[in-house]
């Protein structure tokens, strides 16, 4: 099984620009919502989530896995699907990393006993 990546395909371009639009949204919200001391971990998780979303959309409707793309796919649908899906996955992965880091270092996030 070989991956078919055509960077001049309209679906790839729409998916890529949707990914680029989702990055500022996802990374900013990940930084803003993060409750841990090392916010860079949440931002890294958000980037990883957006990248997984980009690959998933391109594999689903593009030519990553199958040579002819899906019949009803067009660049506009790929753009909006990628922009929304990558933003959602970026926030989901940022929250997941936030919770995992906070649970590993619970001493930093406990309330002080009076």
PDB file of C-alpha atoms in Angstrom:
ATOM      1  CA  UNK A   1       0.000   0.000   0.000  1.00  0.00           C
ATOM      2  CA  UNK A   2       1.572   3.250  -1.130  1.00  0.00           C
ATOM      3  CA  UNK A   3       0.516   6.722  -0.138  1.00  0.00           C
ATOM      4  CA  UNK A   4      -0.531   8.928  -3.047  1.00  0.00           C
ATOM      5  CA  UNK A   5       0.165  12.568  -2.222  1.00  0.00           C
ATOM      6  CA  UNK A   6      -0.447  15.071  -4.983  1.00  0.00           C
ATOM      7  CA  UNK A   7       0.312  18.598  -3.679  1.00  0.00           C
ATOM      8  CA  UNK A   8      -1.240  20.200  -6.778  1.00  0.00           C
ATOM      9  CA  UNK A   9      -4.610  18.507  -6.275  1.00  0.00           C
ATOM     10  CA  UNK A  10      -7.487  20.798  -5.306  1.00  0.00           C
ATOM     11  CA  UNK A  11      -8.479  18.562  -2.421  1.00  0.00           C
ATOM     12  CA  UNK A  12      -4.977  18.670  -0.934  1.00  0.00           C
ATOM     13  CA  UNK A  13      -4.849  22.445  -1.290  1.00  0.00           C
ATOM     14  CA  UNK A  14      -8.260  22.879   0.348  1.00  0.00           C
ATOM     15  CA  UNK A  15      -7.324  20.497   3.137  1.00  0.00           C
ATOM     16  CA  UNK A  16      -3.981  22.233   3.692  1.00  0.00           C
ATOM     17  CA  UNK A  17      -5.464  25.723   3.844  1.00  0.00           C
ATOM     18  CA  UNK A  18      -8.187  24.499   6.201  1.00  0.00           C
ATOM     19  CA  UNK A  19      -5.405  23.105   8.382  1.00  0.00           C
ATOM     20  CA  UNK A  20      -3.585  26.454   8.265  1.00  0.00           C
ATOM     21  CA  UNK A  21      -6.752  28.345   9.228  1.00  0.00           C
ATOM     22  CA  UNK A  22      -7.381  25.975  12.143  1.00  0.00           C
ATOM     23  CA  UNK A  23      -3.880  26.376  13.591  1.00  0.00           C
ATOM     24  CA  UNK A  24      -4.218  29.921  14.987  1.00  0.00           C
ATOM     25  CA  UNK A  25      -7.665  29.105  16.354  1.00  0.00           C
ATOM     26  CA  UNK A  26      -6.656  25.830  17.989  1.00  0.00           C
ATOM     27  CA  UNK A  27      -3.258  26.906  19.291  1.00  0.00           C
ATOM     28  CA  UNK A  28      -4.525  30.185  20.745  1.00  0.00           C
ATOM     29  CA  UNK A  29      -7.475  28.537  22.471  1.00  0.00           C
ATOM     30  CA  UNK A  30      -5.226  25.743  23.769  1.00  0.00           C
ATOM     31  CA  UNK A  31      -2.887  28.317  25.298  1.00  0.00           C
ATOM     32  CA  UNK A  32      -5.763  30.330  26.712  1.00  0.00           C
ATOM     33  CA  UNK A  33      -7.720  27.386  28.194  1.00  0.00           C
ATOM     34  CA  UNK A  34      -4.686  25.631  29.634  1.00  0.00           C
ATOM     35  CA  UNK A  35      -4.503  25.416  33.410  1.00  0.00           C
ATOM     36  CA  UNK A  36      -1.036  23.867  33.698  1.00  0.00           C
ATOM     37  CA  UNK A  37       2.256  25.612  34.317  1.00  0.00           C
ATOM     38  CA  UNK A  38       3.888  24.393  31.087  1.00  0.00           C
ATOM     39  CA  UNK A  39       1.358  25.632  28.554  1.00  0.00           C
ATOM     40  CA  UNK A  40       3.663  24.634  25.742  1.00  0.00           C
ATOM     41  CA  UNK A  41       2.631  21.016  26.339  1.00  0.00           C
ATOM     42  CA  UNK A  42      -1.024  21.884  25.693  1.00  0.00           C
ATOM     43  CA  UNK A  43      -0.073  23.861  22.580  1.00  0.00           C
ATOM     44  CA  UNK A  44       2.014  20.919  21.344  1.00  0.00           C
ATOM     45  CA  UNK A  45      -0.951  18.615  21.940  1.00  0.00           C
ATOM     46  CA  UNK A  46      -3.172  21.011  20.003  1.00  0.00           C
ATOM     47  CA  UNK A  47      -0.769  21.009  17.063  1.00  0.00           C
ATOM     48  CA  UNK A  48      -0.615  17.223  17.121  1.00  0.00           C
ATOM     49  CA  UNK A  49      -4.415  17.018  17.132  1.00  0.00           C
ATOM     50  CA  UNK A  50      -4.706  19.415  14.191  1.00  0.00           C
ATOM     51  CA  UNK A  51      -2.090  17.443  12.260  1.00  0.00           C
ATOM     52  CA  UNK A  52      -3.963  14.191  12.885  1.00  0.00           C
ATOM     53  CA  UNK A  53      -7.133  15.898  11.666  1.00  0.00           C
ATOM     54  CA  UNK A  54      -5.373  17.052   8.486  1.00  0.00           C
ATOM     55  CA  UNK A  55      -4.129  13.545   7.752  1.00  0.00           C
ATOM     56  CA  UNK A  56      -7.523  12.003   8.545  1.00  0.00           C
ATOM     57  CA  UNK A  57      -9.418  14.343   6.210  1.00  0.00           C
ATOM     58  CA  UNK A  58      -6.926  13.850   3.397  1.00  0.00           C
ATOM     59  CA  UNK A  59      -7.007  10.084   3.865  1.00  0.00           C
ATOM     60  CA  UNK A  60     -10.792  10.093   3.959  1.00  0.00           C
ATOM     61  CA  UNK A  61     -11.692  12.224   0.936  1.00  0.00           C
ATOM     62  CA  UNK A  62      -8.362  12.770  -0.773  1.00  0.00           C
ATOM     63  CA  UNK A  63      -5.946  10.534  -2.585  1.00  0.00           C
ATOM     64  CA  UNK A  64      -3.792   9.496   0.371  1.00  0.00           C
ATOM     65  CA  UNK A  65      -5.046   5.914   0.531  1.00  0.00           C
ATOM     66  CA  UNK A  66      -6.986   5.506  -2.706  1.00  0.00           C
ATOM     67  CA  UNK A  67      -5.884   6.739  -6.101  1.00  0.00           C
ATOM     68  CA  UNK A  68      -9.184   8.190  -7.354  1.00  0.00           C
ATOM     69  CA  UNK A  69     -10.666  10.574  -4.768  1.00  0.00           C
ATOM     70  CA  UNK A  70     -14.215  10.230  -3.501  1.00  0.00           C
ATOM     71  CA  UNK A  71     -16.683  11.143  -6.243  1.00  0.00           C
ATOM     72  CA  UNK A  72     -18.590  13.875  -4.413  1.00  0.00           C
ATOM     73  CA  UNK A  73     -15.511  15.576  -2.947  1.00  0.00           C
ATOM     74  CA  UNK A  74     -14.419  19.045  -3.958  1.00  0.00           C
ATOM     75  CA  UNK A  75     -11.817  21.515  -2.648  1.00  0.00           C
ATOM     76  CA  UNK A  76     -14.405  23.666  -0.861  1.00  0.00           C
ATOM     77  CA  UNK A  77     -15.737  20.725   1.105  1.00  0.00           C
ATOM     78  CA  UNK A  78     -12.195  19.671   1.975  1.00  0.00           C
ATOM     79  CA  UNK A  79     -11.395  23.212   3.170  1.00  0.00           C
ATOM     80  CA  UNK A  80     -14.379  23.586   5.478  1.00  0.00           C
ATOM     81  CA  UNK A  81     -14.168  20.008   6.736  1.00  0.00           C
ATOM     82  CA  UNK A  82     -10.497  20.447   7.506  1.00  0.00           C
ATOM     83  CA  UNK A  83     -10.929  23.838   9.154  1.00  0.00           C
ATOM     84  CA  UNK A  84     -13.666  22.597  11.478  1.00  0.00           C
ATOM     85  CA  UNK A  85     -12.352  19.093  12.133  1.00  0.00           C
ATOM     86  CA  UNK A  86      -8.759  20.209  12.756  1.00  0.00           C
ATOM     87  CA  UNK A  87      -9.937  22.948  15.156  1.00  0.00           C
ATOM     88  CA  UNK A  88     -12.064  20.462  17.086  1.00  0.00           C
ATOM     89  CA  UNK A  89      -9.292  17.876  17.286  1.00  0.00           C
ATOM     90  CA  UNK A  90      -6.773  20.541  18.300  1.00  0.00           C
ATOM     91  CA  UNK A  91      -8.925  21.559  21.266  1.00  0.00           C
ATOM     92  CA  UNK A  92      -9.676  17.948  22.180  1.00  0.00           C
ATOM     93  CA  UNK A  93      -6.001  16.978  22.200  1.00  0.00           C
ATOM     94  CA  UNK A  94      -5.064  20.140  24.123  1.00  0.00           C
ATOM     95  CA  UNK A  95      -7.623  19.325  26.809  1.00  0.00           C
ATOM     96  CA  UNK A  96      -6.431  15.711  26.918  1.00  0.00           C
ATOM     97  CA  UNK A  97      -2.783  16.753  27.355  1.00  0.00           C
ATOM     98  CA  UNK A  98      -3.852  19.351  29.919  1.00  0.00           C
ATOM     99  CA  UNK A  99      -5.641  16.714  31.997  1.00  0.00           C
ATOM    100  CA  UNK A 100      -2.802  14.193  31.666  1.00  0.00           C
ATOM    101  CA  UNK A 101      -0.106  16.667  32.715  1.00  0.00           C
ATOM    102  CA  UNK A 102      -2.217  17.953  35.611  1.00  0.00           C
ATOM    103  CA  UNK A 103      -2.867  14.416  36.854  1.00  0.00           C
ATOM    104  CA  UNK A 104       0.843  13.536  36.740  1.00  0.00           C
ATOM    105  CA  UNK A 105       1.815  16.558  38.817  1.00  0.00           C
ATOM    106  CA  UNK A 106      -1.082  16.874  41.266  1.00  0.00           C
ATOM    107  CA  UNK A 107       1.100  18.591  43.878  1.00  0.00           C
ATOM    108  CA  UNK A 108       1.167  21.788  41.793  1.00  0.00           C
ATOM    109  CA  UNK A 109      -2.600  21.951  41.363  1.00  0.00           C
ATOM    110  CA  UNK A 110      -3.954  21.285  44.849  1.00  0.00           C
ATOM    111  CA  UNK A 111      -5.508  24.024  46.928  1.00  0.00           C
ATOM    112  CA  UNK A 112      -3.593  25.147  49.943  1.00  0.00           C
ATOM    113  CA  UNK A 113      -5.075  23.919  53.219  1.00  0.00           C
ATOM    114  CA  UNK A 114      -5.880  26.747  55.624  1.00  0.00           C
TER     115      UNK A 114
END
